[in-house]
CSV table of C-alpha atoms in Angstrom, one decimal:
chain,number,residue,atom,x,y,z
A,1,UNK,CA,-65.4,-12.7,-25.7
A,2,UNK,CA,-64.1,-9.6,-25.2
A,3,UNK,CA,-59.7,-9.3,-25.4
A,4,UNK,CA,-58.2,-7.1,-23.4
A,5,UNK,CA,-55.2,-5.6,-25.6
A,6,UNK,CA,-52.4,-4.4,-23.4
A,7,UNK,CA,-50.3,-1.7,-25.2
A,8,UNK,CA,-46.3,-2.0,-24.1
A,9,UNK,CA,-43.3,0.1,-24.8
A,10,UNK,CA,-41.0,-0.5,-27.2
A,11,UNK,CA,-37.7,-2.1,-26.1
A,12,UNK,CA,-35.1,0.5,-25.3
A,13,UNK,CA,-32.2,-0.2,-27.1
A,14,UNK,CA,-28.7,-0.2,-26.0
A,15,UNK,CA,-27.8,2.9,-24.4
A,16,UNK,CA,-24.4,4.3,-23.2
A,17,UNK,CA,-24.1,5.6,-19.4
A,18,UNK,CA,-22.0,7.8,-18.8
A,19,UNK,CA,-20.1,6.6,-15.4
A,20,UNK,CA,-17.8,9.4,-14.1
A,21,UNK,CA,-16.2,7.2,-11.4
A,22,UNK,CA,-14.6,5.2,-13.9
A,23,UNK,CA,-14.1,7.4,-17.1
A,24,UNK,CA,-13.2,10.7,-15.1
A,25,UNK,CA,-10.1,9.1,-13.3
A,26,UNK,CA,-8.8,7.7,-16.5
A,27,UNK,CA,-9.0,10.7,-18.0
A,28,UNK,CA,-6.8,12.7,-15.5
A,29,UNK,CA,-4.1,9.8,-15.8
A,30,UNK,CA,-4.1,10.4,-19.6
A,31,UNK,CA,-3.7,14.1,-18.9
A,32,UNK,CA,-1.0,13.4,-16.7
A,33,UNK,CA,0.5,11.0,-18.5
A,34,UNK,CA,0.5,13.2,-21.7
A,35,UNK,CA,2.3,16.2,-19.9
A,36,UNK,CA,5.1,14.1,-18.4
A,37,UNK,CA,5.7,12.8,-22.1
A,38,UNK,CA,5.7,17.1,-22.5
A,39,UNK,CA,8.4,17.2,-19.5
A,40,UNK,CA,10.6,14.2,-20.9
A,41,UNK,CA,10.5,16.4,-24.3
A,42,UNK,CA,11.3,19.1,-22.8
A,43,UNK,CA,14.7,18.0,-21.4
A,44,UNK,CA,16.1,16.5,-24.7
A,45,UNK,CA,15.2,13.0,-23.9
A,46,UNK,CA,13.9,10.6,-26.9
A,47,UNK,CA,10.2,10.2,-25.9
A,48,UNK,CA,10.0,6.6,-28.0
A,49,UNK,CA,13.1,6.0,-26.1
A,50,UNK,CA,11.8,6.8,-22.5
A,51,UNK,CA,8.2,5.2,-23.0
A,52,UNK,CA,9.8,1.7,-24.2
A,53,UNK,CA,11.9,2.3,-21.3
A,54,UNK,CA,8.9,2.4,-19.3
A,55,UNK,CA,6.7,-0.1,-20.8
A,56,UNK,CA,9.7,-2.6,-20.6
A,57,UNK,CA,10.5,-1.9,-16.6
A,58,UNK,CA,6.9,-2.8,-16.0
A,59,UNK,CA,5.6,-5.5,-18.4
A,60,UNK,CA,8.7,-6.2,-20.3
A,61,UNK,CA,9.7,-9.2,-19.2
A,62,UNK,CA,7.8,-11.9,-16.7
A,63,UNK,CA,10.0,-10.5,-14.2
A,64,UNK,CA,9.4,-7.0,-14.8
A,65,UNK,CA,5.4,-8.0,-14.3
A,66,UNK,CA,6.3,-9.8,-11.1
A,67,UNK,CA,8.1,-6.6,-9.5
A,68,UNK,CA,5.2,-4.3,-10.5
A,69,UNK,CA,2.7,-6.5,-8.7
A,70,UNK,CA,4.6,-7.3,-5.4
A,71,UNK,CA,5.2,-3.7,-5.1
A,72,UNK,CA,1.6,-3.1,-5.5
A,73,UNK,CA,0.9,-5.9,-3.1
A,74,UNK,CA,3.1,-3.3,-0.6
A,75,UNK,CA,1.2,-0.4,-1.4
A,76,UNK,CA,-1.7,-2.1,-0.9
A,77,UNK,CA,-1.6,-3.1,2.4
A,78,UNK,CA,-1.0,0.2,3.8
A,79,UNK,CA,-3.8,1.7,1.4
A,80,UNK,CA,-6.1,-1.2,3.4
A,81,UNK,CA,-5.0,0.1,6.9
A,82,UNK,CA,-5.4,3.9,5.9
A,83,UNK,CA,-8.8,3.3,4.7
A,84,UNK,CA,-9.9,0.4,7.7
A,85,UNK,CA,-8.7,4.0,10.3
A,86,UNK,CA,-10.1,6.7,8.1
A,87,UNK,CA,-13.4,4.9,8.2
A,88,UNK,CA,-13.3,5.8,12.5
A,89,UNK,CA,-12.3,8.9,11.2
A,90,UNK,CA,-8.8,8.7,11.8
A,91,UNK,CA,-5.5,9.4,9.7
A,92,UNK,CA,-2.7,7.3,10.0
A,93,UNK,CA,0.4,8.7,8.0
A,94,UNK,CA,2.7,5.9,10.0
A,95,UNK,CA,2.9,3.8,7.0
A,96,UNK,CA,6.7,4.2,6.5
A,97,UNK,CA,7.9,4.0,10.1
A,98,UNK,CA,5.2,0.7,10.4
A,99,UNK,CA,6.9,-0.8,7.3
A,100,UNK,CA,10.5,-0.3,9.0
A,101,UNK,CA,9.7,-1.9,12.3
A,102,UNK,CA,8.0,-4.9,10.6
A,103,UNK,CA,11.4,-5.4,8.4
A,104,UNK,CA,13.4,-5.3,11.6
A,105,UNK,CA,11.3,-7.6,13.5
A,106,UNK,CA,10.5,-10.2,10.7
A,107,UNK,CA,14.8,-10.0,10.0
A,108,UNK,CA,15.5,-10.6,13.6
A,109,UNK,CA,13.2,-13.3,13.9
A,110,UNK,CA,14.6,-14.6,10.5
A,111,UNK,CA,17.8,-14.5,11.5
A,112,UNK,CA,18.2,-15.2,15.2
A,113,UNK,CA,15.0,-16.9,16.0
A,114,UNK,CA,16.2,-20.1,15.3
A,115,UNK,CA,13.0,-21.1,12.5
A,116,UNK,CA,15.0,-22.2,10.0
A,117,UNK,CA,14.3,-25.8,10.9
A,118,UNK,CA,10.8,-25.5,11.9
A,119,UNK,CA,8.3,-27.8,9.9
A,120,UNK,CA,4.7,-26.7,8.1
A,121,UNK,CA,6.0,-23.3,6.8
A,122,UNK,CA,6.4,-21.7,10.3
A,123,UNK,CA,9.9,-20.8,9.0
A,124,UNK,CA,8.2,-17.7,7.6
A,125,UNK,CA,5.1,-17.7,9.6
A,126,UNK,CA,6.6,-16.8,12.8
A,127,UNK,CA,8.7,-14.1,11.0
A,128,UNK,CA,6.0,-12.4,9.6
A,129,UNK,CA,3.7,-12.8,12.8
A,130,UNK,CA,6.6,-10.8,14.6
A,131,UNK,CA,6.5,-8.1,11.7
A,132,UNK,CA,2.8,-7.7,12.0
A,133,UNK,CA,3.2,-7.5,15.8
A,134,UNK,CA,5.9,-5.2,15.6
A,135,UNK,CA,3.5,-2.9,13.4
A,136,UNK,CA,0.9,-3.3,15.5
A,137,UNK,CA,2.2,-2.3,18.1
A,138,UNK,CA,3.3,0.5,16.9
A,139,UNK,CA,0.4,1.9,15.6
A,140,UNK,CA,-1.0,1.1,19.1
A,141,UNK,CA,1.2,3.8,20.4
A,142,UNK,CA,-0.2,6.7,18.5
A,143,UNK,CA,-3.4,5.1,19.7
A,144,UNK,CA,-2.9,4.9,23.5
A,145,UNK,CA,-1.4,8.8,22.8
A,146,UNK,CA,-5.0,10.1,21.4
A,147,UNK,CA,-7.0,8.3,23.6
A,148,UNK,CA,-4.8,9.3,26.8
A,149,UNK,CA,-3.8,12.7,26.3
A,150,UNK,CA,-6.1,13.8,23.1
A,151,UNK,CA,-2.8,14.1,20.8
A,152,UNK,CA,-3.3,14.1,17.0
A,153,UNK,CA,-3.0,11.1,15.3
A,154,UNK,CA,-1.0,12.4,12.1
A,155,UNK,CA,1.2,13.3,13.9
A,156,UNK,CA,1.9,10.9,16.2
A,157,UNK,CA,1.8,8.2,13.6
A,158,UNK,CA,4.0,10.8,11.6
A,159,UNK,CA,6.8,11.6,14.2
A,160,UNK,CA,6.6,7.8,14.7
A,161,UNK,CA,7.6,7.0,11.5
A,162,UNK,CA,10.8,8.9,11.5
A,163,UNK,CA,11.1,7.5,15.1
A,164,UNK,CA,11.1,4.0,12.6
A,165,UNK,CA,13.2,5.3,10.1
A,166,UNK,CA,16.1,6.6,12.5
A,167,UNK,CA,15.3,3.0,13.9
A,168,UNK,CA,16.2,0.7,11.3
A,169,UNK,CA,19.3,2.6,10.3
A,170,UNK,CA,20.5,1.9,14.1
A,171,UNK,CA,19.9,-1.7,13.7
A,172,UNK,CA,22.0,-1.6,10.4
A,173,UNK,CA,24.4,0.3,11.4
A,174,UNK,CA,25.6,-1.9,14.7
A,175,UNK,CA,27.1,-4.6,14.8
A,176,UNK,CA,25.4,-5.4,18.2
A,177,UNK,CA,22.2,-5.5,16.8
A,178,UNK,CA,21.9,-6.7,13.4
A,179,UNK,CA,24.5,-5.2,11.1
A,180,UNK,CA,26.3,-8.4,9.7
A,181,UNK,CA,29.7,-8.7,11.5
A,182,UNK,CA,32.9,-6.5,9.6
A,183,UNK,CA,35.7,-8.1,8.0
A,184,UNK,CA,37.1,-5.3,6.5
A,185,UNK,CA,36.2,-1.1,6.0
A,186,UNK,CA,34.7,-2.1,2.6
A,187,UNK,CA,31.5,-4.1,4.7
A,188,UNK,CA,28.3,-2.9,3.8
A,189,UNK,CA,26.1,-1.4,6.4
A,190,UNK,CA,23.2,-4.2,6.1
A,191,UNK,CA,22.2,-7.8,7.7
A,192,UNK,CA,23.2,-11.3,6.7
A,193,UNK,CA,21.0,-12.7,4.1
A,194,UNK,CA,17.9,-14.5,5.8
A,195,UNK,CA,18.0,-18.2,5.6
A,196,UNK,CA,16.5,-20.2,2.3
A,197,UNK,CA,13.9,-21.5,4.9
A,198,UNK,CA,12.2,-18.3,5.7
A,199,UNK,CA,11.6,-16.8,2.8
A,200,UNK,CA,8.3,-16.5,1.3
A,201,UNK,CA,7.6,-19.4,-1.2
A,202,UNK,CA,7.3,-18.4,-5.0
A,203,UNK,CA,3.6,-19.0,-6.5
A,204,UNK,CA,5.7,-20.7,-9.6
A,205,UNK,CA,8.9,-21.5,-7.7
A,206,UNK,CA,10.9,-19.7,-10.8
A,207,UNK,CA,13.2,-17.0,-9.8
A,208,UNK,CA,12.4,-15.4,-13.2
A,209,UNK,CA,8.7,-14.7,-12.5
A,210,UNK,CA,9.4,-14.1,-8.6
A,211,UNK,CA,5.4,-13.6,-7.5
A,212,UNK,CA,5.2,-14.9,-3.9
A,213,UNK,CA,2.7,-15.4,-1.6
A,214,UNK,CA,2.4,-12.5,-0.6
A,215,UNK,CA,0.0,-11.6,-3.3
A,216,UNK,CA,-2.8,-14.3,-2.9
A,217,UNK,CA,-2.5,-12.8,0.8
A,218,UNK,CA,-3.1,-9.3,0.0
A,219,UNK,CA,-6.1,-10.1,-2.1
A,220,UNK,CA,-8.0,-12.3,0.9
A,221,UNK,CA,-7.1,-9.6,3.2
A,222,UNK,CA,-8.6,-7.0,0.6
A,223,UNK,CA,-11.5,-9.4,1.3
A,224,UNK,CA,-11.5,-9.2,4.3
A,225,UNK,CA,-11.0,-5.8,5.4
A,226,UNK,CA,-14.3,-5.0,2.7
A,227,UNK,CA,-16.3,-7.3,4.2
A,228,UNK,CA,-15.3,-6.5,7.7
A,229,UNK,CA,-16.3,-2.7,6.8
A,230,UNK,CA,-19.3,-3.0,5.2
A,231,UNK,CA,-21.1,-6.2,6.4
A,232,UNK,CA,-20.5,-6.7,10.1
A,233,UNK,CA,-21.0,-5.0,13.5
A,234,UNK,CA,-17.6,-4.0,13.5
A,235,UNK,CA,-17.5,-1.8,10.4
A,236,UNK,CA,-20.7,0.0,11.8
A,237,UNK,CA,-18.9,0.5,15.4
A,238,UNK,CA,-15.9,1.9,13.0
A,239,UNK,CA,-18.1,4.5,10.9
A,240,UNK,CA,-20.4,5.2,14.3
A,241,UNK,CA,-16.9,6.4,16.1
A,242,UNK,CA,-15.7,8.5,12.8
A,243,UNK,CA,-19.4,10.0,12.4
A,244,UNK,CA,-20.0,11.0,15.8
A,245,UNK,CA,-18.1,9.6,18.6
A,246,UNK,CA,-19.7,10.9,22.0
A,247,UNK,CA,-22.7,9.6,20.1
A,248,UNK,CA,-21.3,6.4,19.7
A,249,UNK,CA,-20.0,6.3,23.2
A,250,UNK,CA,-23.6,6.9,24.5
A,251,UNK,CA,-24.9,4.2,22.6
A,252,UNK,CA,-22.4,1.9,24.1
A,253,UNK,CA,-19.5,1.8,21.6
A,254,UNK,CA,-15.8,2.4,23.0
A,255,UNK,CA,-14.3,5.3,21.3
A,256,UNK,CA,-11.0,4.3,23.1
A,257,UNK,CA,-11.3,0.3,22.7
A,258,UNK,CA,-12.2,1.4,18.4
A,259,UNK,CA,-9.2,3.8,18.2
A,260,UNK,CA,-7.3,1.4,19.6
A,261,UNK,CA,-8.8,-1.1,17.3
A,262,UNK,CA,-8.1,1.1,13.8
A,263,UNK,CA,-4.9,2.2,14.4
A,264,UNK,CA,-3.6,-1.1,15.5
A,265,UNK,CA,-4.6,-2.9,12.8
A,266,UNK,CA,-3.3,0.0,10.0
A,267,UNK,CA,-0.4,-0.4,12.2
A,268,UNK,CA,-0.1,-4.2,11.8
A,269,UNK,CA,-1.1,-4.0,7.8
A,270,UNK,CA,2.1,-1.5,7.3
A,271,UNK,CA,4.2,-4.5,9.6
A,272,UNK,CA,2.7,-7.1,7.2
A,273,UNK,CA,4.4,-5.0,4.6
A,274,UNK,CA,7.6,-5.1,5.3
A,275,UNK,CA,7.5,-8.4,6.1
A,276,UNK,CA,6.6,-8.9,2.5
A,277,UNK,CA,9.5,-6.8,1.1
A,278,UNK,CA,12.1,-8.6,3.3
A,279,UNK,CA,11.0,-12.0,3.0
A,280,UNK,CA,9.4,-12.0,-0.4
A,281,UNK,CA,12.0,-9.8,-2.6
A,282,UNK,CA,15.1,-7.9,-0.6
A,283,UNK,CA,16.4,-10.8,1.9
A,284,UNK,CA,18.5,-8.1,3.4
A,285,UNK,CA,17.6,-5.7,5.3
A,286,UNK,CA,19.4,-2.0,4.8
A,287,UNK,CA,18.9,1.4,5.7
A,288,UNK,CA,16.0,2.9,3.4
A,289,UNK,CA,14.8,-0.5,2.0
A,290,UNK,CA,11.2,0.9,2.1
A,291,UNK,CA,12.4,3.7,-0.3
A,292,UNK,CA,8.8,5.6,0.3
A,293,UNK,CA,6.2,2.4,0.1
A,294,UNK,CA,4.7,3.7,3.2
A,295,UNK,CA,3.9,7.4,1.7
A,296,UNK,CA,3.0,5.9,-1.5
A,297,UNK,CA,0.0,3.3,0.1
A,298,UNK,CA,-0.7,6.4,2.0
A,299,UNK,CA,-1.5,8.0,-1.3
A,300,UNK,CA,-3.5,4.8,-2.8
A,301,UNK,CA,-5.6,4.9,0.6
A,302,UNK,CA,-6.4,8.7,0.2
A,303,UNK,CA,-7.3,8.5,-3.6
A,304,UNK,CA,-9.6,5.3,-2.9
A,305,UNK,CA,-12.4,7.7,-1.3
A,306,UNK,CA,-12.5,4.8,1.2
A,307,UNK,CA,-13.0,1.9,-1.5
A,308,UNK,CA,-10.6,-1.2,-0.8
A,309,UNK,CA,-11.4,-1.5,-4.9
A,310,UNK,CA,-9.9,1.8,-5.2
A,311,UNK,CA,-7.2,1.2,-3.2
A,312,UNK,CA,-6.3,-2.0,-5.6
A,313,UNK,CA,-6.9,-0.1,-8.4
A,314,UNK,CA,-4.4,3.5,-7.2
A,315,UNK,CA,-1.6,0.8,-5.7
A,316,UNK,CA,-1.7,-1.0,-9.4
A,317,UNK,CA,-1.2,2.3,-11.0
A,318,UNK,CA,1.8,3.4,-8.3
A,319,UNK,CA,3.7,-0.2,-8.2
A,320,UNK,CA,3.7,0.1,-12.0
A,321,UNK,CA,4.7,3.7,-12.3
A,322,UNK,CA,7.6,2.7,-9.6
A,323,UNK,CA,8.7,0.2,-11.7
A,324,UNK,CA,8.7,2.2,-15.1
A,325,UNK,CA,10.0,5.0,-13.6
A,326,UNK,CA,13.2,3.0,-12.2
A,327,UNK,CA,13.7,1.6,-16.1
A,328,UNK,CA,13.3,5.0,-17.3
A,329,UNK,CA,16.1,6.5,-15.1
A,330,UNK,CA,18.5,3.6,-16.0
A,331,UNK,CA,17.2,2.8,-19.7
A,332,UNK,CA,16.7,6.0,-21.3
A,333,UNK,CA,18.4,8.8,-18.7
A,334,UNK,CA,15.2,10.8,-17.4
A,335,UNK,CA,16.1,11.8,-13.9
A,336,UNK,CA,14.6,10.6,-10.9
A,337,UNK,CA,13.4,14.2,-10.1
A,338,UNK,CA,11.1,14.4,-13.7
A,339,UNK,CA,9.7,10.8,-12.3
A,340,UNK,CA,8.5,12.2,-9.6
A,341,UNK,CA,7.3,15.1,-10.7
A,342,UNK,CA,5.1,13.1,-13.2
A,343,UNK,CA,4.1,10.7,-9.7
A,344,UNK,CA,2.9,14.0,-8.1
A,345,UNK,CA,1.0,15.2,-11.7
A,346,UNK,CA,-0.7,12.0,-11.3
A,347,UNK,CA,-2.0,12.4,-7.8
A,348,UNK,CA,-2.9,15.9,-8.2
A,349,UNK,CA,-5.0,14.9,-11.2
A,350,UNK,CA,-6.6,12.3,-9.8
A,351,UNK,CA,-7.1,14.3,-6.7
A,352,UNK,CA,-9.1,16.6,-8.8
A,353,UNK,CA,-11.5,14.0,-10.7
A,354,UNK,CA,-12.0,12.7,-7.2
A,355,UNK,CA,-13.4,15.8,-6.7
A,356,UNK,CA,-15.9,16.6,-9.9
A,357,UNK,CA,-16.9,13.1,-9.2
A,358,UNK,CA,-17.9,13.7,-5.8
A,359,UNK,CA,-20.0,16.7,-6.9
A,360,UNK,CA,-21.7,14.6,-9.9
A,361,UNK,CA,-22.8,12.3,-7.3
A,362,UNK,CA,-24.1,14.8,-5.7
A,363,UNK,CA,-26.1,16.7,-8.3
């Protein structure tokens, strides 16, 4: 009987991969991070001071925590609609002007819709349909323009956002439209609160841990949009328009019916946003409430390189920087400029390991 003898390998023991899509990014944050301490030396301030200042604005207190993640939740959501455009090819830069129509309309519909009583949560369901209708419809405009007459999308979504901006500071400014009514020289220029009824339930219905529901929303949309781009017809149609679009057109794809499509829905996402901040956190709406959301989710979106992960992951990092850097200024005295430069030292870093990563994938 002869026995076949089959020689095998020896087992390959635990070996550590290198993965520059992870380790690269958090190595340009630590760099940044490292050269803002610098900065904050620099200018006389107590660096223990200023980083316990910032540790305690974001994770502090179960408060603190709550802040930093619904303002992620914000960023988010326009991060999801710059990435669900870009993917046909398409930049929309509208975030701040959507957000700002989307507060107006879900305060209006808040305050003067009469849904106070209404049963089954449509109290804030209708006003933050109207909000995502509102931004919708305005991203729709800046889609209609490139379809119709060929005009850029940056900046029509752009010049649409100040269009927002100068918008909102109307409605808050007159009485006639929803400036709460004077009694005296001393009244602020901002809307009655909106009623206890339509604002957006608490996931622990404690006031000192304010999460809402706006969270467990933006993760099933973050869901959604990645399944909808990567696993059905529509995401293809989407990537076919961006890659080639007379291509696409010959092949029976609307370029006009999928710009439509992109923008609208980015448009709607930045709507959805500022529904969240009204109804979920401010309850008033004033001139400048977005305080630059809509630029910062544009920044998530562009540091994502199109990965609704990565734009989780870059609106994280932003909505607890925002809320550090807001302790920081009050806590410790570091001005609001050296905040932002150490925002834009971040970005640029990470802009930069987006880059060397792109090349290692490449080599």
């Amino acid at each position: 009987m002869t026995v076949l003898k089959q020689e095998r390998e020896p087992a390959a023991g635990p070996r550590l991969v290198l993965r520059p899509a992870l380790l690269v990014p958090l190595l340009a944050v630590s760099f940044a991070a490292l050269i803002g301490v610098a900065l904050i030396a620099m200018i006389g301030v107590s660096v223990p001071n200023a980083v316990a200042a910032f540790v305690d604005g974001t994770i502090g207190s179960p408060y603190a925590l709550a802040a930093s993640l619904n303002r992620s939740a914000v960023f988010a959501l326009v991060g999801f609609g710059f990435v669900l455009a870009n993917r046909a090819n398409l930049t929309n830069v509208g975030g701040e002007g959507q957000i700002a129509v989307g507060g107006i309309a879900a305060t209006a519909v808040a305050l003067y819709g009469h849904v106070s009583g209404l049963p089954l949560g449509l109290a804030f369901i209708l006003p933050t349909l109207a909000a995502v209708i509102a931004g919708g419809l305005w991203g729709a405009v800046a889609a209609v323009l490139k379809v119709k007459s060929g005009t850029n999308e940056v900046i029509s979504t752009l010049l649409l956002s100040f269009i927002g901006v100068g918008l909102l500071y109307w409605c808050v400014q007159s009485t006639a439209l929803l400036r709460k009514p004077m009694t005296s020289s001393a009244t602020l220029p901002e809307s009655l609160e909106i009623p206890d009824e339509t604002k957006l339930p608490l996931l622990t219905g404690d006031y000192s841990f304010p999460v809402h529901l706006g969270l467990p929303l933006t993760l099933l949309l973050a869901v959604v949009v990645g399944v909808l781009l990567s696993k059905t017809i529509l995401g293809v149609r989407l990537r076919a328009v961006g890659l080639n679009p007379v291509a696409a057109n010959r092949a029976g794809i609307s370029y006009a019916s999928t710009v439509i499509f992109a923008l609208s829905t980015a448009g709607a996402l930045g709507g959805l946003a500022g529904a969240m901040m009204l109804l979920g956190e401010q309850y008033t709406l004033k001139d400048g409430f977005s305080s630059g959301y809509g630029f910062d989710g544009l920044v998530a979106g562009l540091l994502s390189r199109g990965s609704i992960t990565g734009v989780i992951a870059a609106s994280l990092l932003f909505g607890f920087m925002r809320s550090g850097g807001i302790n920081m200024e009050m806590v410790a005295a570091v001005p609001t400029a050296l905040v932002v430069v150490i925002q834009g030292l971040i970005v640029i870093t990470l802009s930069g390991a987006a880059l060397f990563i792109e090349r290692w994938e490449r080599r």
